[in-house]
PDB file of C-alpha atoms in Angstrom:
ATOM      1  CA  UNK A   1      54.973  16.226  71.490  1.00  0.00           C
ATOM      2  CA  UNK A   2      53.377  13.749  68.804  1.00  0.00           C
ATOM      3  CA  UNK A   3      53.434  16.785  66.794  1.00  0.00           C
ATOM      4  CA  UNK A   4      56.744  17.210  67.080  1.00  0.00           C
ATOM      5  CA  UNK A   5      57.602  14.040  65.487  1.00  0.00           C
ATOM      6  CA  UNK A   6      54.999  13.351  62.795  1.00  0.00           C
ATOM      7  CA  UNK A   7      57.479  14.731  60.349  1.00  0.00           C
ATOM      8  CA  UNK A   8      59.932  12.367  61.420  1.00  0.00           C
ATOM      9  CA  UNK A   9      57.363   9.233  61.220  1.00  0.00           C
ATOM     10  CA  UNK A  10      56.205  10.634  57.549  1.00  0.00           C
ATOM     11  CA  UNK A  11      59.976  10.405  56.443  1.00  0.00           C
ATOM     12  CA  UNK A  12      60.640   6.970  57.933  1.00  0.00           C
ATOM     13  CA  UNK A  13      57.690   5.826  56.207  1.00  0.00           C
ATOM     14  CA  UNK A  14      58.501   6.801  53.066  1.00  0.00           C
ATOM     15  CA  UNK A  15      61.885   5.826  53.246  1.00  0.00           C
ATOM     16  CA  UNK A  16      60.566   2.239  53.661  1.00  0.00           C
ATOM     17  CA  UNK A  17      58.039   2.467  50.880  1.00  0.00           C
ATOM     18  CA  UNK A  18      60.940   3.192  48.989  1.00  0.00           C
ATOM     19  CA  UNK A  19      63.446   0.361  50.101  1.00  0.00           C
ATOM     20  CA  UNK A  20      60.813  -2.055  49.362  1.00  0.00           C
ATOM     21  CA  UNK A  21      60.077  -1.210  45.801  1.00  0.00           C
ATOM     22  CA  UNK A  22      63.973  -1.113  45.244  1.00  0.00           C
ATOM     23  CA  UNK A  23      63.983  -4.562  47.077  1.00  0.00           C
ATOM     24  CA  UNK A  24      61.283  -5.854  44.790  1.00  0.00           C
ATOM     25  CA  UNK A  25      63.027  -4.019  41.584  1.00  0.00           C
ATOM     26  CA  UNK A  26      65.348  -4.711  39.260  1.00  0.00           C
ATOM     27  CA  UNK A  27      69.089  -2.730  39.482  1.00  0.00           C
ATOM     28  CA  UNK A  28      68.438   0.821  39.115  1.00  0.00           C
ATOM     29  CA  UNK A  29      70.769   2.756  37.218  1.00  0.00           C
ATOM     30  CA  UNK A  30      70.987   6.652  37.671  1.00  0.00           C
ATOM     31  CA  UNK A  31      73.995   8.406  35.655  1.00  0.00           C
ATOM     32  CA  UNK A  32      77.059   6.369  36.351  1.00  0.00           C
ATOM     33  CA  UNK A  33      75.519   5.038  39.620  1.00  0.00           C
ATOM     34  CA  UNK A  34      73.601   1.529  40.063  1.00  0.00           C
ATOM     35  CA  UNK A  35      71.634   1.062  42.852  1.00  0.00           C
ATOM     36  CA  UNK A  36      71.390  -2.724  43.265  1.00  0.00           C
ATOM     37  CA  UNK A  37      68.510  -4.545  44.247  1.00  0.00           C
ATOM     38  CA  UNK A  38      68.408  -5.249  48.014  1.00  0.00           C
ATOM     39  CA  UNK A  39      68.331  -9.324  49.398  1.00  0.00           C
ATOM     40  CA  UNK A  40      65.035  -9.312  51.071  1.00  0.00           C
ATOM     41  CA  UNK A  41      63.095 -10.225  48.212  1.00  0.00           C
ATOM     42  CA  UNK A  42      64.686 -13.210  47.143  1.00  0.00           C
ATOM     43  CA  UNK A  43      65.107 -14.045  50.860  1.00  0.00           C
ATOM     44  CA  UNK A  44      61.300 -14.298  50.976  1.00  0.00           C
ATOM     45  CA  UNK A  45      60.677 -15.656  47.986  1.00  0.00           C
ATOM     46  CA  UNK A  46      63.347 -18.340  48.491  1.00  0.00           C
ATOM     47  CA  UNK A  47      61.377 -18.805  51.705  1.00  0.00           C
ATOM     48  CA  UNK A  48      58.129 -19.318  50.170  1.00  0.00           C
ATOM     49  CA  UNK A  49      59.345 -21.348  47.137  1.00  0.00           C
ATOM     50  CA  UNK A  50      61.300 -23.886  49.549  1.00  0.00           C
ATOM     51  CA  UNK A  51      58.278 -24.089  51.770  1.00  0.00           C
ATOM     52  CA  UNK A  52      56.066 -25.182  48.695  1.00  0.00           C
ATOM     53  CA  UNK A  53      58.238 -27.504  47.301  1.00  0.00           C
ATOM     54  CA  UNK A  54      58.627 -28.972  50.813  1.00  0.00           C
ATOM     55  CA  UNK A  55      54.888 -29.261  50.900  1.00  0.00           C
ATOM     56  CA  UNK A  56      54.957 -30.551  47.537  1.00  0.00           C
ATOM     57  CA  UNK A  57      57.391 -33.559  48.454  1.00  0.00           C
ATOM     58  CA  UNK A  58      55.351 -34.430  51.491  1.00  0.00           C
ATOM     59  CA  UNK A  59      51.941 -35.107  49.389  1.00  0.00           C
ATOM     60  CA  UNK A  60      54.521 -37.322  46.380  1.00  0.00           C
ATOM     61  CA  UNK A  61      55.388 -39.197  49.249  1.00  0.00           C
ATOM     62  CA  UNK A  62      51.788 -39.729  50.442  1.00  0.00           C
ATOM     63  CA  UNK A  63      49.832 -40.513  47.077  1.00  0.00           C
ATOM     64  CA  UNK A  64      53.426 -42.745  46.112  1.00  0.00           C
ATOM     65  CA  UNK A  65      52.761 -44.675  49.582  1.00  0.00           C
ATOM     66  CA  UNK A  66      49.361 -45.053  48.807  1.00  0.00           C
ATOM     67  CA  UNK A  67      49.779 -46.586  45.294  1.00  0.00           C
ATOM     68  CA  UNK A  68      52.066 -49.162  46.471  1.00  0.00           C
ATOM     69  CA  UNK A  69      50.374 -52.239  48.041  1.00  0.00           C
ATOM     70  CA  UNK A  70      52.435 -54.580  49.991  1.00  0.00           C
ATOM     71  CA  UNK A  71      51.157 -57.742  49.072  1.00  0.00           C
ATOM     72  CA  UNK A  72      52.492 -60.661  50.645  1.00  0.00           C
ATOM     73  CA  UNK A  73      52.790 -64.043  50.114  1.00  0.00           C
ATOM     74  CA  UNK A  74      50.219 -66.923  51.612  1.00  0.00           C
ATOM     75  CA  UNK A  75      52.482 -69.453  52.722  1.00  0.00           C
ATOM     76  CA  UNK A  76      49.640 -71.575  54.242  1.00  0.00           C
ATOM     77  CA  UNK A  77      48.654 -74.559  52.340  1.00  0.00           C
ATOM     78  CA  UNK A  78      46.351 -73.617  49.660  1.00  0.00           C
ATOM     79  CA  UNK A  79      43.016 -75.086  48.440  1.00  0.00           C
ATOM     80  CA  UNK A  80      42.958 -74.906  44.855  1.00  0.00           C
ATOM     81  CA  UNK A  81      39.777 -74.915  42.145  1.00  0.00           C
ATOM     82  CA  UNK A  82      40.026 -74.872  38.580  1.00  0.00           C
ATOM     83  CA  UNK A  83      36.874 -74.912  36.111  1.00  0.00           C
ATOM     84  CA  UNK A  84      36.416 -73.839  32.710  1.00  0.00           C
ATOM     85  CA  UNK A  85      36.093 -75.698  29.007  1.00  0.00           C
ATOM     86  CA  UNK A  86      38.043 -77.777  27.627  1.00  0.00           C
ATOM     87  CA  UNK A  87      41.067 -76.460  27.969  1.00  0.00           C
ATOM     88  CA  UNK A  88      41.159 -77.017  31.619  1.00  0.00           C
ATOM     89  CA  UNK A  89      41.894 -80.836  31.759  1.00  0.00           C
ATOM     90  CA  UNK A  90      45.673 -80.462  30.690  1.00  0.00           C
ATOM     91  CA  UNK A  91      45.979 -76.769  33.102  1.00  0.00           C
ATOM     92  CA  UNK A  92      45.065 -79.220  35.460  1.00  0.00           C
ATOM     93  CA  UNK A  93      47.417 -81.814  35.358  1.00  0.00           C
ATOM     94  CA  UNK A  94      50.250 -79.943  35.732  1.00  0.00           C
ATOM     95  CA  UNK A  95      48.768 -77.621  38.409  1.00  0.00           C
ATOM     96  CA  UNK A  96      48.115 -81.042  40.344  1.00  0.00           C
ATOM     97  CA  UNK A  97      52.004 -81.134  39.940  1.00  0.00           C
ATOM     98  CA  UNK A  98      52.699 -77.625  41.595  1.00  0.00           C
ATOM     99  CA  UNK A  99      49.618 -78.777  43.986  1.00  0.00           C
ATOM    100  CA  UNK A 100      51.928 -81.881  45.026  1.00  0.00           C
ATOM    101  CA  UNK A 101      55.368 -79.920  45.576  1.00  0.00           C
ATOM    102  CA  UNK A 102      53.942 -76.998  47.350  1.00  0.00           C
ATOM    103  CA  UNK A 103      51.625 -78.888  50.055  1.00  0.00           C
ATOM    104  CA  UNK A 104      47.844 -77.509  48.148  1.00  0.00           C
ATOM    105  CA  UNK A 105      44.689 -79.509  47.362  1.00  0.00           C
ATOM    106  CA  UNK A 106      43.034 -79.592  43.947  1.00  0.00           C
ATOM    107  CA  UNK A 107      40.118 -80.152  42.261  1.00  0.00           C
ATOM    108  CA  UNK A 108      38.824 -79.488  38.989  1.00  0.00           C
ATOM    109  CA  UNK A 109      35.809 -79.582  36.568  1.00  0.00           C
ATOM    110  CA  UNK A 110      36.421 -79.754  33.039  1.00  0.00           C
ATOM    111  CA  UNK A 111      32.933 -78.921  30.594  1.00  0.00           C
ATOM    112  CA  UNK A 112      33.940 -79.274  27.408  1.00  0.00           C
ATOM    113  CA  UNK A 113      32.240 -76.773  24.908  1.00  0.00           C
ATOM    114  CA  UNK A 114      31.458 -74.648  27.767  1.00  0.00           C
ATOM    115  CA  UNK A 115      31.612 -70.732  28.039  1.00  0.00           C
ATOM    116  CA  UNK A 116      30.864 -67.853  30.064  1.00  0.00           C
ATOM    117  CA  UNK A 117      27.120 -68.059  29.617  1.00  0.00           C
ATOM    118  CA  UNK A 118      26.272 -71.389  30.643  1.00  0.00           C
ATOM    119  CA  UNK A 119      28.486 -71.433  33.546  1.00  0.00           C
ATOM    120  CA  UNK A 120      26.623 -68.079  34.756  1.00  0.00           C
ATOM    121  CA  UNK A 121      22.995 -69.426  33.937  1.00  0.00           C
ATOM    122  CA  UNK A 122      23.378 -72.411  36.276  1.00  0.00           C
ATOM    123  CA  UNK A 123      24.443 -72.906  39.639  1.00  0.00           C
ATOM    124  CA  UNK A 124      27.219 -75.536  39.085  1.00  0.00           C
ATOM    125  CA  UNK A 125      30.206 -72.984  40.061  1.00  0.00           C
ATOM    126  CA  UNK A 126      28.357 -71.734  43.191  1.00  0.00           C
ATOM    127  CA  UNK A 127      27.821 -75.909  44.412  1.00  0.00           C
ATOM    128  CA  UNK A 128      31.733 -76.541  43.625  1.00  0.00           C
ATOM    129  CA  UNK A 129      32.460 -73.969  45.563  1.00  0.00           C
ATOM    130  CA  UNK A 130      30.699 -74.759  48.721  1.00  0.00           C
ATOM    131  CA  UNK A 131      31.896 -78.478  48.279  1.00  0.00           C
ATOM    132  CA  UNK A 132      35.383 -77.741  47.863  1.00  0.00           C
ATOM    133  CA  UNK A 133      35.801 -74.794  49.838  1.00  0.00           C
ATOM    134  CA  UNK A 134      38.474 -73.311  47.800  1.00  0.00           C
ATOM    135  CA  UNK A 135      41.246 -70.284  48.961  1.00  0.00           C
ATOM    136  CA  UNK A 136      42.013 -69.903  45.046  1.00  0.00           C
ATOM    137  CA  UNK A 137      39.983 -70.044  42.256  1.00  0.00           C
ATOM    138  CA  UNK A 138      41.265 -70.736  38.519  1.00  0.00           C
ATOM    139  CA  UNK A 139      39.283 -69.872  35.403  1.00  0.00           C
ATOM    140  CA  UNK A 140      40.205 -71.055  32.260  1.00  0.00           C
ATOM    141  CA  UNK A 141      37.183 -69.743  30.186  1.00  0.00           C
ATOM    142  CA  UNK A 142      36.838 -67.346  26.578  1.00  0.00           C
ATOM    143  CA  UNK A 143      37.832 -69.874  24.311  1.00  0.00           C
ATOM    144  CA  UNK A 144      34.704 -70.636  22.905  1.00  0.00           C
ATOM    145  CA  UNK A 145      33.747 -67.275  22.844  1.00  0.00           C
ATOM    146  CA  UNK A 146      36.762 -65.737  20.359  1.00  0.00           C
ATOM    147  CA  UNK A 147      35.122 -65.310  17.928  1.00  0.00           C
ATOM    148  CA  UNK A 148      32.205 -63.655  18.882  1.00  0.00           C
ATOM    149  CA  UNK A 149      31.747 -60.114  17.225  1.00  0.00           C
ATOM    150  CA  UNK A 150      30.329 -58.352  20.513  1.00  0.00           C
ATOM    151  CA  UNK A 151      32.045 -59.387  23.462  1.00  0.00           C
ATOM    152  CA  UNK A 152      30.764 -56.950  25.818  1.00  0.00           C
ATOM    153  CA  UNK A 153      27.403 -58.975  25.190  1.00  0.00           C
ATOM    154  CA  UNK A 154      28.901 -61.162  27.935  1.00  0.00           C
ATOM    155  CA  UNK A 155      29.995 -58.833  30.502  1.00  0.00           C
ATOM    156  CA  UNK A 156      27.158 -59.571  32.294  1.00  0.00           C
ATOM    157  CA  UNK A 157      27.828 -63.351  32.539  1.00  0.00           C
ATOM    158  CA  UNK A 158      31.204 -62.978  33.283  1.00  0.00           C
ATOM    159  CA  UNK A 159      30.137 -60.486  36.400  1.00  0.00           C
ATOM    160  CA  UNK A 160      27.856 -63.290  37.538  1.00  0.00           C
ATOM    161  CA  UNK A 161      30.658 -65.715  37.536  1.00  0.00           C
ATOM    162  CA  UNK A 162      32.851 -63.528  39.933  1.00  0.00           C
ATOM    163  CA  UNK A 163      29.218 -63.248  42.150  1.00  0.00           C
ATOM    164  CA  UNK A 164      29.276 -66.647  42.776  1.00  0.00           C
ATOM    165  CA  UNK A 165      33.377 -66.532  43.148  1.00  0.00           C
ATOM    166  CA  UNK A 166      32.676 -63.882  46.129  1.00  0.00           C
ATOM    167  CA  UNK A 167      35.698 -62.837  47.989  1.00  0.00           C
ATOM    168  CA  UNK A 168      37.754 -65.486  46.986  1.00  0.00           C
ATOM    169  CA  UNK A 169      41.274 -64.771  45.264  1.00  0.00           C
ATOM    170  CA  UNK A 170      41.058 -65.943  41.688  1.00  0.00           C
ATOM    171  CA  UNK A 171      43.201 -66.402  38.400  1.00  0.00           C
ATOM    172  CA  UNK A 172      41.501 -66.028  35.425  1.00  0.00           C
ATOM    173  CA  UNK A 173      43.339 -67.318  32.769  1.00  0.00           C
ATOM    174  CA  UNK A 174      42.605 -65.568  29.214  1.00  0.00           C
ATOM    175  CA  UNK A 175      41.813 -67.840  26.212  1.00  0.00           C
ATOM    176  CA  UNK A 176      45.033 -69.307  24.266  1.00  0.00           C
ATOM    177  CA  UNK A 177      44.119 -67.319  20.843  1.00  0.00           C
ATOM    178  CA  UNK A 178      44.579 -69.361  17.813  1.00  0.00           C
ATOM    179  CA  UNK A 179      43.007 -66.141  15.956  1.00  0.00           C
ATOM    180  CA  UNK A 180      42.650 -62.455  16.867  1.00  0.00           C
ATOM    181  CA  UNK A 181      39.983 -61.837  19.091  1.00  0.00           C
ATOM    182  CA  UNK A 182      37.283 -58.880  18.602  1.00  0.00           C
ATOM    183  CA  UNK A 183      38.112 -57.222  21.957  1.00  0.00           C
ATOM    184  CA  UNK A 184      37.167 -60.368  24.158  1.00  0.00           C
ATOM    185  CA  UNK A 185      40.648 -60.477  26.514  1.00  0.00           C
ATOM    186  CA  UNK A 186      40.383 -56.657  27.533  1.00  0.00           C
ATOM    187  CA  UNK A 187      36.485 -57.197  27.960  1.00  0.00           C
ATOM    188  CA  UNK A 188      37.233 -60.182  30.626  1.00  0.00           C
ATOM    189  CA  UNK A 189      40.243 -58.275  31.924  1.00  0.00           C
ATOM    190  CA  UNK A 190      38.327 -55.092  32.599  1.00  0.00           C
ATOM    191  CA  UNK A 191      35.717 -56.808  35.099  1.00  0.00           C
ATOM    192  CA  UNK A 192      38.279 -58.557  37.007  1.00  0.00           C
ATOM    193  CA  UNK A 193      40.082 -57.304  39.936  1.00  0.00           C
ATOM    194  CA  UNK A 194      43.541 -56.016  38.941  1.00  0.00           C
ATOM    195  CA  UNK A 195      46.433 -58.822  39.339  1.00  0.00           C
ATOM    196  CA  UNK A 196      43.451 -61.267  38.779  1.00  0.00           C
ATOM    197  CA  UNK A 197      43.916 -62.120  34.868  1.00  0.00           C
ATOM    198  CA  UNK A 198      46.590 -63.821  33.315  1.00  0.00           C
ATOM    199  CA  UNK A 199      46.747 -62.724  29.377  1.00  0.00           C
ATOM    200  CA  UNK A 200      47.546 -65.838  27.517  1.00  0.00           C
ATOM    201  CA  UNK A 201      46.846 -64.291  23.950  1.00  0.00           C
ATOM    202  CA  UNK A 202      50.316 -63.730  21.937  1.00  0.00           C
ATOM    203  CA  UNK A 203      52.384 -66.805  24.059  1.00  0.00           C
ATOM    204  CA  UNK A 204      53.260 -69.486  21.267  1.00  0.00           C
ATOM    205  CA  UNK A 205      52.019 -72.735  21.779  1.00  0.00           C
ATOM    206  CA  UNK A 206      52.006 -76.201  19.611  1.00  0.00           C
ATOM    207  CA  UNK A 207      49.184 -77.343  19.173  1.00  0.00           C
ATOM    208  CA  UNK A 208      46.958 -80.383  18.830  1.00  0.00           C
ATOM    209  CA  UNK A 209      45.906 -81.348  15.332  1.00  0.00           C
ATOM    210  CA  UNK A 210      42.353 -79.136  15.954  1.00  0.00           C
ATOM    211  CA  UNK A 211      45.280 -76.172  15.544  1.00  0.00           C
ATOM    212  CA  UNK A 212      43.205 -74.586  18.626  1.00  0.00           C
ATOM    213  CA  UNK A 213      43.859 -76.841  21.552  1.00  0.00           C
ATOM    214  CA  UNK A 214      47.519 -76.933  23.317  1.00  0.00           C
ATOM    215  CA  UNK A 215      49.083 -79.872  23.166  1.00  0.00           C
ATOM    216  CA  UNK A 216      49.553 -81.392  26.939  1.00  0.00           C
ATOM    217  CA  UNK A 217      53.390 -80.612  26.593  1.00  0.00           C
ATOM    218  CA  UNK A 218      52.522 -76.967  25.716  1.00  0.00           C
ATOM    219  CA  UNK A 219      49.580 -76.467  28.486  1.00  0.00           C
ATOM    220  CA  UNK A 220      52.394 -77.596  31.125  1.00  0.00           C
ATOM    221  CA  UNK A 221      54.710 -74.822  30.221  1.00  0.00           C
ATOM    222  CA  UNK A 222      51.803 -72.634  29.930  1.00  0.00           C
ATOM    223  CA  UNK A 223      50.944 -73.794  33.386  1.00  0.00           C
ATOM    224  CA  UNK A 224      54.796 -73.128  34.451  1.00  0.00           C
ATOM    225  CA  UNK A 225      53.976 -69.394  32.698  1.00  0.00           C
ATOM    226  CA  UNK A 226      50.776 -68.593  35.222  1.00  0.00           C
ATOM    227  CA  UNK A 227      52.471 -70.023  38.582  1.00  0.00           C
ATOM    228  CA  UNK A 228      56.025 -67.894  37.145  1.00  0.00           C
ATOM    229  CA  UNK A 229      53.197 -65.035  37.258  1.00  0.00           C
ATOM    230  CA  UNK A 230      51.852 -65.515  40.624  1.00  0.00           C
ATOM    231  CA  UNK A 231      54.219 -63.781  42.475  1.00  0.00           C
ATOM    232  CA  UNK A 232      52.870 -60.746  41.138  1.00  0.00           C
ATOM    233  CA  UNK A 233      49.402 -61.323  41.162  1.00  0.00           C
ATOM    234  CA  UNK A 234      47.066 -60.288  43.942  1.00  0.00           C
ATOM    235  CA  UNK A 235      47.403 -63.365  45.898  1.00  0.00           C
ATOM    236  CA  UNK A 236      50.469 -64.702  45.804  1.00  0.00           C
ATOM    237  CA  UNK A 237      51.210 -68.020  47.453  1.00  0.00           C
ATOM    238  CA  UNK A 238      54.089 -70.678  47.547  1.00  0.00           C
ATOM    239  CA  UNK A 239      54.521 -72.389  43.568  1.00  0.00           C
ATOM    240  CA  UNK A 240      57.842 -73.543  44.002  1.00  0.00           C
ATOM    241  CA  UNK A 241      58.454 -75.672  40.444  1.00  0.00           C
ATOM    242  CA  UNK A 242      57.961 -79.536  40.725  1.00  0.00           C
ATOM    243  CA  UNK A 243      60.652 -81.732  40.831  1.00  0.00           C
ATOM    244  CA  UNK A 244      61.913 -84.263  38.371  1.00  0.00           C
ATOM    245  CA  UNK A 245      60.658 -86.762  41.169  1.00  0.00           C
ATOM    246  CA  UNK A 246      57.193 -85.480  41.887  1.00  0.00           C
ATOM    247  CA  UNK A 247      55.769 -87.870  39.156  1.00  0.00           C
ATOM    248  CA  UNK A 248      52.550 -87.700  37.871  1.00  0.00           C
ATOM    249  CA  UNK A 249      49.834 -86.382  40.134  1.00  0.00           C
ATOM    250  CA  UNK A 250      46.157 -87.244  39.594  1.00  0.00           C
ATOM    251  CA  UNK A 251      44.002 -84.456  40.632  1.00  0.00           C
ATOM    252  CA  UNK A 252      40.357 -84.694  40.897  1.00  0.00           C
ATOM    253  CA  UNK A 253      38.385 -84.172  37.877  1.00  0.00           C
ATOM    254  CA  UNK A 254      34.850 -83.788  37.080  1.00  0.00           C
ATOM    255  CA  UNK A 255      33.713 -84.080  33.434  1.00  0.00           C
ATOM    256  CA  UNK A 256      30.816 -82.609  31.998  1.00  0.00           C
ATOM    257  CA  UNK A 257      29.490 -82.077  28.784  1.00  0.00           C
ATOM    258  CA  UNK A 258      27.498 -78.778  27.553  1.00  0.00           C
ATOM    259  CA  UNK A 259      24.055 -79.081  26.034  1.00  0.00           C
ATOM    260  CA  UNK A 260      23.975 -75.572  24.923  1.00  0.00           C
ATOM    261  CA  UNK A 261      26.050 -72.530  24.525  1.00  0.00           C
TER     262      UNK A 261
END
């Protein structure tokens, strides 16, 4: 009986070979007739470009919710530390400000001449730390080191210094260039953790008669700059602005003097 129909089967198969390269074919055009190109092709198709595209939205979604970090804001009362050369003694007056309105502690140490390398060869940073116990850490160092033609000579100082930092949240807050540096602000900025260095180099400030140092009027709006940065930095916490009435605020300060560079 099979034999019977095997002629049939051999014509049915055929006749679907054939509907399926006219569905996968452009209009065919015999004479005055066109044979049009059947649906079921762009129905798959369709099918299978949808589905990728689907696929393809799915894995934005993932990597875009991936590179966006909620960070949110410490409102606990912060312990504050902030070291470097001389330009630290005027940061830190007006941070003792912020300090006041916002409920923190502070405490500072102020070397003057200081730089990278002798605050790396000594274990000064790693004492203050365990003495003061700080949940933010402020750097105010480079300064001294502008000019230098190699920065990346002190990569491995300024690696030491975040050692010693640990796993405490820190600001490091580039040098105020009175001159173009050789490379030393993307040299710092490249070691540190990202939303961890504030770029001071190209903000105006007037200066003291040196024409390097800020004058104590320009390091508190350069001050108001950083804590105006904060917000976005990898640990933000409360720096609401002081008030006219907050006064003066004396923070503790530690002087010392470099013997060598």
């Amino acid at each position: 009986m099979f034999r019977n129909y095997s002629g049939l089967w051999l014509l049915l198969s055929a006749a679907l070979v054939i509907m399926l390269v006219v569905a996968f074919s452009d209009d065919i055009t015999v004479g005055d007739y066109t044979l049009k190109k059947a649906p079921v092709a762009d129905m798959l198709l369709k099918s299978d470009v949808a589905s990728e595209v689907a696929d393809s939205v799915a894995l934005d979604s993932v990597r875009n919710a991936a590179k966006e970090v909620v960070t949110v804001t410490d409102s606990l009362p912060q312990s504050l530390f902030i070291f470097g050369d001389s330009m630290t003694y005027n940061l830190a007056l007006r941070l003792a400000q912020y300090a006041k309105q916002n409920g923190h502690s502070i405490h500072a140490v102020n070397w003057d001449s200081s730089n990278t390398k002798i605050w790396a060869d000594c274990d000064t940073l790693s004492n203050m730390i365990r003495r003061f116990r700080p949940t933010h850490v402020f750097i105010a160092l480079g300064s001294n080191e502008l000019y230098f033609k190699d920065p990346k000579m002190r990569l491995p100082h300024i690696r030491k210094i975040l050692e010693m930092i640990d796993t405490v949240p820190y600001t490091w807050i580039g040098p105020p260039n009175w001159q173009e540096d050789t490379g030393l602000n993307d040299v710092i900025e490249s070691v540190c953790k990202p939303g961890s260095f504030f770029r001071s180099a190209g903000m105006h400030f007037d200066r003291k008669a040196d024409h390097i140092h800020p004058t104590r009027a320009s390091s508190a709006l350069w001050m108001d700059s950083i804590m105006r940065w904060i917000p976005k930095s990898s640990h933000p916490f409360v720096v609401n602005v002081p008030s006219d009435s907050i006064g003066k605020a004396n923070p503790h300060i530690i002087f010392l003097k470099a013997l060598n560079k």
